[in-house]
Backbone as JSON, one array per atom type, in Angstrom:
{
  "sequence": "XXXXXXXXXXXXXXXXXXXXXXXXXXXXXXXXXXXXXXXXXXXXXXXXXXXXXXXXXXXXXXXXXXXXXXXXXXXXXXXXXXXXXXXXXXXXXXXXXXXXXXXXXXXXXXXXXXXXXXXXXXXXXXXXXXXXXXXXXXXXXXXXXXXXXXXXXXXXXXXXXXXXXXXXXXXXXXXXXXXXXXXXXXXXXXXXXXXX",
  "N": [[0.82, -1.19, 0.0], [2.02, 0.94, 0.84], [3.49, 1.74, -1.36], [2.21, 2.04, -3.6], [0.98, 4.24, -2.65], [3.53, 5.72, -2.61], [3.82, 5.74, -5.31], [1.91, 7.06, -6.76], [2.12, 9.58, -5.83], [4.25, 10.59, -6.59], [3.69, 10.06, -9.33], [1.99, 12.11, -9.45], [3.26, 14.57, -9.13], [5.37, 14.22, -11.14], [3.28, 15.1, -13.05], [2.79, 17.15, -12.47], [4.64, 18.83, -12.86], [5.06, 18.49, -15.86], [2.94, 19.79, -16.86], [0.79, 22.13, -17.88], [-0.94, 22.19, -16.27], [-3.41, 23.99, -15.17], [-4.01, 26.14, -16.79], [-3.45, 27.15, -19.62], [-0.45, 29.16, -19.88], [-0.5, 31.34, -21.99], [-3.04, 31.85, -21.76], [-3.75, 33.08, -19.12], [-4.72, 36.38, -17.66], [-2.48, 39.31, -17.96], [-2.34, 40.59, -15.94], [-1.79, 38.79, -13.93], [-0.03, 36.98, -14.67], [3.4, 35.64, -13.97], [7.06, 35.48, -13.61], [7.92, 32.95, -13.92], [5.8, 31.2, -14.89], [4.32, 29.01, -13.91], [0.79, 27.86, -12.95], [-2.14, 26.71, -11.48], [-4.99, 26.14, -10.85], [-7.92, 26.26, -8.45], [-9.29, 23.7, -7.94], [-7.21, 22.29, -8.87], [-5.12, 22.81, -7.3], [-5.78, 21.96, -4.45], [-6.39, 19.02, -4.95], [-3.8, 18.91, -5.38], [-2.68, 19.17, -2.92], [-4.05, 17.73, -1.26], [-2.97, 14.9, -1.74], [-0.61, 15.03, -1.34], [0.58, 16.23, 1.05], [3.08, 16.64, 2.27], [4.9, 17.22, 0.48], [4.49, 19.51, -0.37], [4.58, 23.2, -0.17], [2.23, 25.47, 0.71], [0.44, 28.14, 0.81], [-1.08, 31.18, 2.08], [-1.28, 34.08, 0.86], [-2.62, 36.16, 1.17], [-4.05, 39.31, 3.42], [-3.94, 39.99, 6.72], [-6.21, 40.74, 7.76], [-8.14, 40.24, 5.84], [-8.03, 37.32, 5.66], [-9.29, 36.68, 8.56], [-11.99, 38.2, 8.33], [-12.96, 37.27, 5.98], [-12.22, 34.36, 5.91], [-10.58, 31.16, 4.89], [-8.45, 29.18, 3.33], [-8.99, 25.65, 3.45], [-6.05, 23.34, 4.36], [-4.27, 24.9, 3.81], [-0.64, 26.0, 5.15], [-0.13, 28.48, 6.12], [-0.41, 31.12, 6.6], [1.04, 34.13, 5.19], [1.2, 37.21, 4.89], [1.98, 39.27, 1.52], [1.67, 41.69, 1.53], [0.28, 44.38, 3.61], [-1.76, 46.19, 5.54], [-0.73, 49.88, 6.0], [-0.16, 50.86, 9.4], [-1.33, 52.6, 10.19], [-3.44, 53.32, 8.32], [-3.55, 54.82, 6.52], [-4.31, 56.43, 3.45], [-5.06, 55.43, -0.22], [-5.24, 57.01, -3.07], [-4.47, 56.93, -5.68], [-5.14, 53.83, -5.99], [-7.9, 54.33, -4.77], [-7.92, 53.19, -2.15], [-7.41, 51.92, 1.17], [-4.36, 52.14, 1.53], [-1.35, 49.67, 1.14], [1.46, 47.97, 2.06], [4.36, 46.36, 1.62], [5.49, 43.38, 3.0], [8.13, 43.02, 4.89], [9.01, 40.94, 5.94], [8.43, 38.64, 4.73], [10.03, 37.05, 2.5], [11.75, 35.61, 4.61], [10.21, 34.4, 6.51], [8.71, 32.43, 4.46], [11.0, 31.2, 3.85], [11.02, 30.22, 6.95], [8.56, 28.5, 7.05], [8.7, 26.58, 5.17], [11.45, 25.52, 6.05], [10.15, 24.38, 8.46], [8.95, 22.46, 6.93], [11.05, 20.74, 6.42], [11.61, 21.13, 3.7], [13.02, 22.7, 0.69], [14.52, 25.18, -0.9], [13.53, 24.72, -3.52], [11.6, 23.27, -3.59], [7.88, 22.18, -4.31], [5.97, 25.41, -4.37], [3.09, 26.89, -3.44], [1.38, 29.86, -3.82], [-1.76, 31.81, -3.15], [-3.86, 34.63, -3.1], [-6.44, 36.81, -2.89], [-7.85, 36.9, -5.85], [-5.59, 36.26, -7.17], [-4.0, 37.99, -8.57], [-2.13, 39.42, -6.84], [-0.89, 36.95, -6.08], [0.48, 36.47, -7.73], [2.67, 38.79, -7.95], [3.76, 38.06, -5.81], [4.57, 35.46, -6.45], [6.34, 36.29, -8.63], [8.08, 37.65, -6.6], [9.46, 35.63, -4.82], [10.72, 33.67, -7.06], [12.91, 36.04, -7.79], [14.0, 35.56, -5.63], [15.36, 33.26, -5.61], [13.52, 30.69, -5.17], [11.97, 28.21, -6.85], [10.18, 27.07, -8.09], [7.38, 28.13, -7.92], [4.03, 27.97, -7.52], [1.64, 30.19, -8.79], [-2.42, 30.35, -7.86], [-4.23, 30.3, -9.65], [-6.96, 32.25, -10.01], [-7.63, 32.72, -7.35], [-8.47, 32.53, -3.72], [-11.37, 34.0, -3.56], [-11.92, 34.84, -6.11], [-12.38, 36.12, -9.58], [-14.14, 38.94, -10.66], [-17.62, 39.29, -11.61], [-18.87, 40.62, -14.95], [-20.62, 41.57, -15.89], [-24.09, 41.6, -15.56], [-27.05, 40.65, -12.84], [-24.91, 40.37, -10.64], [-22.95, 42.19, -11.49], [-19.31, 43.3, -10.59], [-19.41, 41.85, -7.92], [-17.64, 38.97, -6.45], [-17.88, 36.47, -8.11], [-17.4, 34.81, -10.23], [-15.29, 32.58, -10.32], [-12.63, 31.03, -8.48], [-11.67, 29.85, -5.49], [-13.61, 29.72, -2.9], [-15.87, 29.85, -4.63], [-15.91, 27.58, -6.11], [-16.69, 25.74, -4.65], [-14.97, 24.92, -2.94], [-13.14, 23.65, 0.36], [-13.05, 25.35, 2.95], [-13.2, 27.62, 5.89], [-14.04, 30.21, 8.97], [-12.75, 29.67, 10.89], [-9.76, 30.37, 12.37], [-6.4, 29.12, 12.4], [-4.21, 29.13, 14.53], [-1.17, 28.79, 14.95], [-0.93, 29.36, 12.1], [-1.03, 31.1, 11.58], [0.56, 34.77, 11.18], [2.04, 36.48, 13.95], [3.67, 38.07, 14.41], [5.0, 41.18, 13.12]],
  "CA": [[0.0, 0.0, 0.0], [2.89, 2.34, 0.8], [4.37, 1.83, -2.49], [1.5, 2.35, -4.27], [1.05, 5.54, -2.1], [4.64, 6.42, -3.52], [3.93, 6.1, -6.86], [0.75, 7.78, -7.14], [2.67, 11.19, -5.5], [5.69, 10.54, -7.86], [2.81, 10.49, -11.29], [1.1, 13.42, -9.34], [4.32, 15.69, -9.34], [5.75, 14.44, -12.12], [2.15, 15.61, -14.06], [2.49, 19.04, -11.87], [6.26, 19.09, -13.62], [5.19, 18.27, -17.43], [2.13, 20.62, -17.74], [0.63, 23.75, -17.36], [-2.27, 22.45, -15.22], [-4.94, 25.23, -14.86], [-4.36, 26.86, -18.18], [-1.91, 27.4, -21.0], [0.12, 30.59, -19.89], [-0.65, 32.6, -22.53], [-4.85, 32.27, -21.54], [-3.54, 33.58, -17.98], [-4.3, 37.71, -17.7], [-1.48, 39.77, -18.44], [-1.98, 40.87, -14.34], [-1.85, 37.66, -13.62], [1.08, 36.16, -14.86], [4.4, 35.18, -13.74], [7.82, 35.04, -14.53], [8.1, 31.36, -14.08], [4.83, 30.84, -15.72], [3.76, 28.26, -13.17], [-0.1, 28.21, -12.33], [-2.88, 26.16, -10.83], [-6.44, 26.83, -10.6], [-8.01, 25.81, -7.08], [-9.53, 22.58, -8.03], [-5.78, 21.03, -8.91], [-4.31, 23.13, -5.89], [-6.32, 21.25, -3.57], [-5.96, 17.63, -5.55], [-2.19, 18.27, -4.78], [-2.39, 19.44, -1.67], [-4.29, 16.26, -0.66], [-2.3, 13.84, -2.64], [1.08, 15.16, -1.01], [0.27, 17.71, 1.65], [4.24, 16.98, 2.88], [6.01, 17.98, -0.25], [4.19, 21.23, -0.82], [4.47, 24.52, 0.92], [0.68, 26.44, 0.33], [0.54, 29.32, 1.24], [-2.04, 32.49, 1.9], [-0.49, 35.63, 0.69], [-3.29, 37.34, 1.88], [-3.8, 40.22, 4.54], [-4.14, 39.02, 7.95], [-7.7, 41.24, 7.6], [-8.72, 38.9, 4.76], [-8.31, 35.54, 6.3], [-9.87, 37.07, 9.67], [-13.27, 38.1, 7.33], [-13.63, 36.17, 4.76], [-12.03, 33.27, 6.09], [-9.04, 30.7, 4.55], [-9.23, 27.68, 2.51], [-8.22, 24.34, 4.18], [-5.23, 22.5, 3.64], [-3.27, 25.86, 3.82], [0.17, 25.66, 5.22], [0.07, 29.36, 6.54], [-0.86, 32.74, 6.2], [1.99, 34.4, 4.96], [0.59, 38.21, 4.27], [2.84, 39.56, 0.89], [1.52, 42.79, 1.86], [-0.57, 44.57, 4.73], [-2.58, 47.49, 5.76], [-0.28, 50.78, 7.06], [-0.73, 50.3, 10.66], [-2.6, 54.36, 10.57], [-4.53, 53.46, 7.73], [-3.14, 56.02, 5.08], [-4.86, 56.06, 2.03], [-3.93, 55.46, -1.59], [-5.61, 57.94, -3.86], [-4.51, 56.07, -7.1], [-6.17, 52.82, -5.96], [-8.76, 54.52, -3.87], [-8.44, 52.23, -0.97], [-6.47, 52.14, 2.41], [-2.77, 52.14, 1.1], [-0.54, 48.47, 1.64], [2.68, 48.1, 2.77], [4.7, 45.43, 1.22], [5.48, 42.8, 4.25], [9.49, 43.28, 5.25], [10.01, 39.75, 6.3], [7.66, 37.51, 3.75], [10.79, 36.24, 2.14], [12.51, 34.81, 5.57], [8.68, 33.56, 6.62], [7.94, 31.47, 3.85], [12.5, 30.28, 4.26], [10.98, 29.65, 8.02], [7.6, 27.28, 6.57], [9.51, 25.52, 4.51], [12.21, 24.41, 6.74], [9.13, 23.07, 9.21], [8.29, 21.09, 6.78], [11.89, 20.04, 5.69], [11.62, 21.38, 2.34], [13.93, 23.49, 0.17], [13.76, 26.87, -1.92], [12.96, 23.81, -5.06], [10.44, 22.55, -3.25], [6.56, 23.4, -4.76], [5.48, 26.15, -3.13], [1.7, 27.47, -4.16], [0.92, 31.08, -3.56], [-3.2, 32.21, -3.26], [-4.36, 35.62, -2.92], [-8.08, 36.7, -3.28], [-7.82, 36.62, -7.21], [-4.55, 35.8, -8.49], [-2.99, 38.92, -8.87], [-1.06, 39.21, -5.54], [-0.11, 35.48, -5.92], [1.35, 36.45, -8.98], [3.72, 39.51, -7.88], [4.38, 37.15, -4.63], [5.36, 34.16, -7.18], [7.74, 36.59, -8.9], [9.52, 37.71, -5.63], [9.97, 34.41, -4.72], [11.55, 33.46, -7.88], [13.79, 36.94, -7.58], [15.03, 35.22, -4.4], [16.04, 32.52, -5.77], [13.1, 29.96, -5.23], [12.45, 27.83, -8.47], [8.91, 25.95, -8.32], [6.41, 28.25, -7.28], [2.8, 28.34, -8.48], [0.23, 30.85, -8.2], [-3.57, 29.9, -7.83], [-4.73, 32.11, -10.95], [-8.19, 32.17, -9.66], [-7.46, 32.7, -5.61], [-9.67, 32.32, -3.16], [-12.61, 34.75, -3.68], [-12.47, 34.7, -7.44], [-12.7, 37.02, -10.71], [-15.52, 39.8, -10.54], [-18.14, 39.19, -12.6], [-18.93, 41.76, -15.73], [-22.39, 41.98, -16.15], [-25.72, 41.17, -15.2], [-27.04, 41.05, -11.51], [-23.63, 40.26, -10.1], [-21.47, 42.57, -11.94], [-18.9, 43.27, -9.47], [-19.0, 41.08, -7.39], [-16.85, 37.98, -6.71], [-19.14, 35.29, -7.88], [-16.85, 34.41, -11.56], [-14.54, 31.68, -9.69], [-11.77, 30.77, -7.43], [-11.82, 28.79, -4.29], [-14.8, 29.65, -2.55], [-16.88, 29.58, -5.72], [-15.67, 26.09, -6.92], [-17.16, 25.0, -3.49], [-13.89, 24.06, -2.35], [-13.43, 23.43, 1.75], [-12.38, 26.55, 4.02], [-13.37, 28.05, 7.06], [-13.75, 31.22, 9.27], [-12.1, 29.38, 12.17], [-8.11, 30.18, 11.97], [-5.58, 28.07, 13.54], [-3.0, 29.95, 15.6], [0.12, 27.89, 14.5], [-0.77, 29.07, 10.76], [-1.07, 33.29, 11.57], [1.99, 35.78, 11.77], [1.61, 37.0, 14.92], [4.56, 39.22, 14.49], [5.41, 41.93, 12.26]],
  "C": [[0.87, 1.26, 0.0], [3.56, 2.66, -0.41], [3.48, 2.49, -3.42], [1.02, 4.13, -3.94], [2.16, 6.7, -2.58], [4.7, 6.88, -4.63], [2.76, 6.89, -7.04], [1.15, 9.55, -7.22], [3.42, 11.15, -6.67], [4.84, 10.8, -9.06], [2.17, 11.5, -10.53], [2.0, 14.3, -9.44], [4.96, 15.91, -10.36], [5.07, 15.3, -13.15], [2.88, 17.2, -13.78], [4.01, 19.57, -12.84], [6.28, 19.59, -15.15], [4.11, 19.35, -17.7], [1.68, 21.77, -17.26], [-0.98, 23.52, -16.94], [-3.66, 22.94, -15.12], [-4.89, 26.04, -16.05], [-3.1, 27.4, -18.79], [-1.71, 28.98, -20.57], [-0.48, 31.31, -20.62], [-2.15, 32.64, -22.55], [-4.83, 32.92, -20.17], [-3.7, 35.1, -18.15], [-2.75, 38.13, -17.66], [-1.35, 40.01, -16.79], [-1.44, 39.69, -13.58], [-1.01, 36.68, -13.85], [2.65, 36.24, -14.03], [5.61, 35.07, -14.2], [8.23, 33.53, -14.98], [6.91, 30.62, -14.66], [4.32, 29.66, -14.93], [2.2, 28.53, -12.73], [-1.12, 27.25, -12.37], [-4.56, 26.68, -10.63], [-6.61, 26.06, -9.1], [-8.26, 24.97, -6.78], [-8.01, 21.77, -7.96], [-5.03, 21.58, -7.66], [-4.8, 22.02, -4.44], [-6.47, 19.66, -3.65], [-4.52, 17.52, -4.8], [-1.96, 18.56, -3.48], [-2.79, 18.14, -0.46], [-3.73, 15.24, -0.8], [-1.08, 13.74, -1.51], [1.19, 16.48, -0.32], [2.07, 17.88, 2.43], [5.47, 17.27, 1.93], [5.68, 19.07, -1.04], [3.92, 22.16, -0.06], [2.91, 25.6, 0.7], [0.55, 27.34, 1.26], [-0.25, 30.72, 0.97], [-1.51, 33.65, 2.01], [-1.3, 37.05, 0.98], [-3.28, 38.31, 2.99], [-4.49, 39.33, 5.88], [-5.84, 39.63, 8.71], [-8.35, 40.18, 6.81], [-9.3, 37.56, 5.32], [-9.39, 35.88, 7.64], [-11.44, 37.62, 9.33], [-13.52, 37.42, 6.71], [-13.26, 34.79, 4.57], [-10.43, 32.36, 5.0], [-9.34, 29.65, 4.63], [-8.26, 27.11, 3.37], [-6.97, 23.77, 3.67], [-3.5, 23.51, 2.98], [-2.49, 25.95, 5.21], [0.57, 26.7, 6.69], [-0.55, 30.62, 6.21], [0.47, 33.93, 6.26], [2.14, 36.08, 4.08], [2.22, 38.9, 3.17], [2.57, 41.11, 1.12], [-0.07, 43.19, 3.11], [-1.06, 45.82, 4.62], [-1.02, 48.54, 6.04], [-1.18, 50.54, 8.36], [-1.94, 51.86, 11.05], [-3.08, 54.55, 9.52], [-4.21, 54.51, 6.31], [-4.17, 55.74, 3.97], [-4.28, 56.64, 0.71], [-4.99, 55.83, -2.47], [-5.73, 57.33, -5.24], [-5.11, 54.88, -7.29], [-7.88, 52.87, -5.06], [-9.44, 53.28, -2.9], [-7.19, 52.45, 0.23], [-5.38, 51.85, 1.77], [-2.13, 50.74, 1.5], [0.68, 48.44, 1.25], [3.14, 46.85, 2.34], [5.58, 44.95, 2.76], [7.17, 43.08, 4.21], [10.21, 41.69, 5.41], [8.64, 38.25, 5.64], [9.21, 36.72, 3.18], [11.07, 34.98, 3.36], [11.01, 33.86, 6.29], [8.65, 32.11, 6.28], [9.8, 30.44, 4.1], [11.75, 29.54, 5.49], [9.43, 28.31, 8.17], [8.24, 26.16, 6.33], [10.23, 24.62, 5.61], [11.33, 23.63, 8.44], [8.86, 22.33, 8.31], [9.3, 20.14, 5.79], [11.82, 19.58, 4.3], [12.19, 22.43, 2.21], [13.48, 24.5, -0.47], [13.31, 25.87, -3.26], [11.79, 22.61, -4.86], [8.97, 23.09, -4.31], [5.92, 23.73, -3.5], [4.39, 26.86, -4.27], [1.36, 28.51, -3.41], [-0.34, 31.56, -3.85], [-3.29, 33.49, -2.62], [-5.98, 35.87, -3.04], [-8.15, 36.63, -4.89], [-7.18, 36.17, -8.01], [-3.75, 36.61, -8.87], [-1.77, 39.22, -8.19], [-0.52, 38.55, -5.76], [0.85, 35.68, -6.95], [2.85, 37.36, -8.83], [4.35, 38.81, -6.85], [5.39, 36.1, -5.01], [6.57, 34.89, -7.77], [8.78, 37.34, -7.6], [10.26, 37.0, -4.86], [11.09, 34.05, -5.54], [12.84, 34.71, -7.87], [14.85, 36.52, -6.14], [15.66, 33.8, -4.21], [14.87, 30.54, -5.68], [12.74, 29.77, -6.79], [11.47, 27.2, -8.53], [7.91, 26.39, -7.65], [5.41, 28.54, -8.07], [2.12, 29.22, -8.11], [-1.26, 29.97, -8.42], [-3.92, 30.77, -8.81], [-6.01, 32.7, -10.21], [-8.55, 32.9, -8.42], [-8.75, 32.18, -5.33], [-10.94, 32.93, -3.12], [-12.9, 34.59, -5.15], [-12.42, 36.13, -8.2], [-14.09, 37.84, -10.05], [-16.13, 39.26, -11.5], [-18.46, 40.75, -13.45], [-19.93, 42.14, -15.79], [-23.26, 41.26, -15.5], [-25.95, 41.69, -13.27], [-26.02, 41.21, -10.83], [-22.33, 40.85, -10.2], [-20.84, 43.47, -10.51], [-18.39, 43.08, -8.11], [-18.32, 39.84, -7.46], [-17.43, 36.75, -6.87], [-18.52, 34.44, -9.3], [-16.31, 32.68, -11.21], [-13.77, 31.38, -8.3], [-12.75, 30.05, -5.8], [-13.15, 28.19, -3.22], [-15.9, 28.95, -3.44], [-17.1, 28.19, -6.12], [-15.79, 25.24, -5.81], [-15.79, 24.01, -2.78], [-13.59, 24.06, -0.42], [-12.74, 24.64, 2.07], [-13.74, 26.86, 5.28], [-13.05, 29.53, 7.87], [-13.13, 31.13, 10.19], [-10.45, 29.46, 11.38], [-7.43, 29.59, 13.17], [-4.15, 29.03, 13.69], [-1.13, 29.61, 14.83], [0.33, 28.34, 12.89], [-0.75, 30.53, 10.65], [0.07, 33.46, 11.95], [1.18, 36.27, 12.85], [2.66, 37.98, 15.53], [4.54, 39.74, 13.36], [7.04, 41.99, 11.82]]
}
């Protein structure tokens, strides 16, 4: 049984190795892409995360507001915010919304995940934001630091807006929630920064 357990991970990583998964790069938004071109929709994030939850690092690049509202899909690793509020709230005029602060110690973080779970910077490591866009500038500062196998969730956890009709606007298109995938508003202690 354990062998068979072996090989099943081994053809599930190898797959995650040979293809492009959740959608041919160049159908990925232009916001939304990557330099390593790695990406996952939330259905196969959560296949591999079950398959082989000890040779992948998953990870919520969200704000530590986010997960604390709208909750944080299962089977995640950590909460590993790539950026945060200003702590006095500033506001940003050009995105007309409270201003965010790119995190200072996200690199050494996700170094300090990893080596709990005695995995390397070439480990796969899967980055989710609420849409996909975050995950995406997160996946390339990863790769800028030298990691070499990280995916984004294109999708995240809340999903695309929709364009039209009753719903335009809201997050009702895809991603994690949408595709009825498991999460929760309960957070587990062991998986929050609880420093700055």
């Amino acid at each position: 049984m354990k062998r068979i357990y072996s090989l099943m991970t081994a053809l599930a990583f190898s797959l995650l190795a040979t293809s492009s998964l959740a959608a041919n790069p160049t159908d990925v938004p232009k916001n939304k892409q990557t330099t390593l071109g790695l990406y996952l929709s939330p259905t196969e994030t959560w296949d591999i995360v079950q398959k082989a939850p000890e040779k992948v690092l998953f990870i919520d690049v969200r704000t530590r507001a986010e997960a604390s509202y709208v909750g944080m899909a299962d089977g995640v690793d950590g909460l590993v915010p790539f950026v945060d509020h200003d702590p006095f709230w500033a506001w940003d005029s050009k995105r007309n919304a409270y201003k965010l602060e790119p995190e200072q110690n996200f690199i050494s973080e996700i170094n300090r995940r990893l080596a709990g779970k005695n995995l390397n910077k070439d480990a796969t490591i899967i980055v989710m934001c609420r849409s996909g866009t975050r995950s995406a500038v997160a996946a390339d500062r990863l790769a800028e630091a030298g990691f070499t196998n990280v995916y984004s969730v294109v999708e995240g956890f809340e999903g695309d807006t929709s364009k039209s009709g009753p719903d335009k606007g809201k997050r009702t298109v895809n991603g994690w929630k949408n595709d009825g995938l498991p999460w929760s508003y309960t957070l587990v202690k062991d998986k929050m920064p609880l420093e700055n």
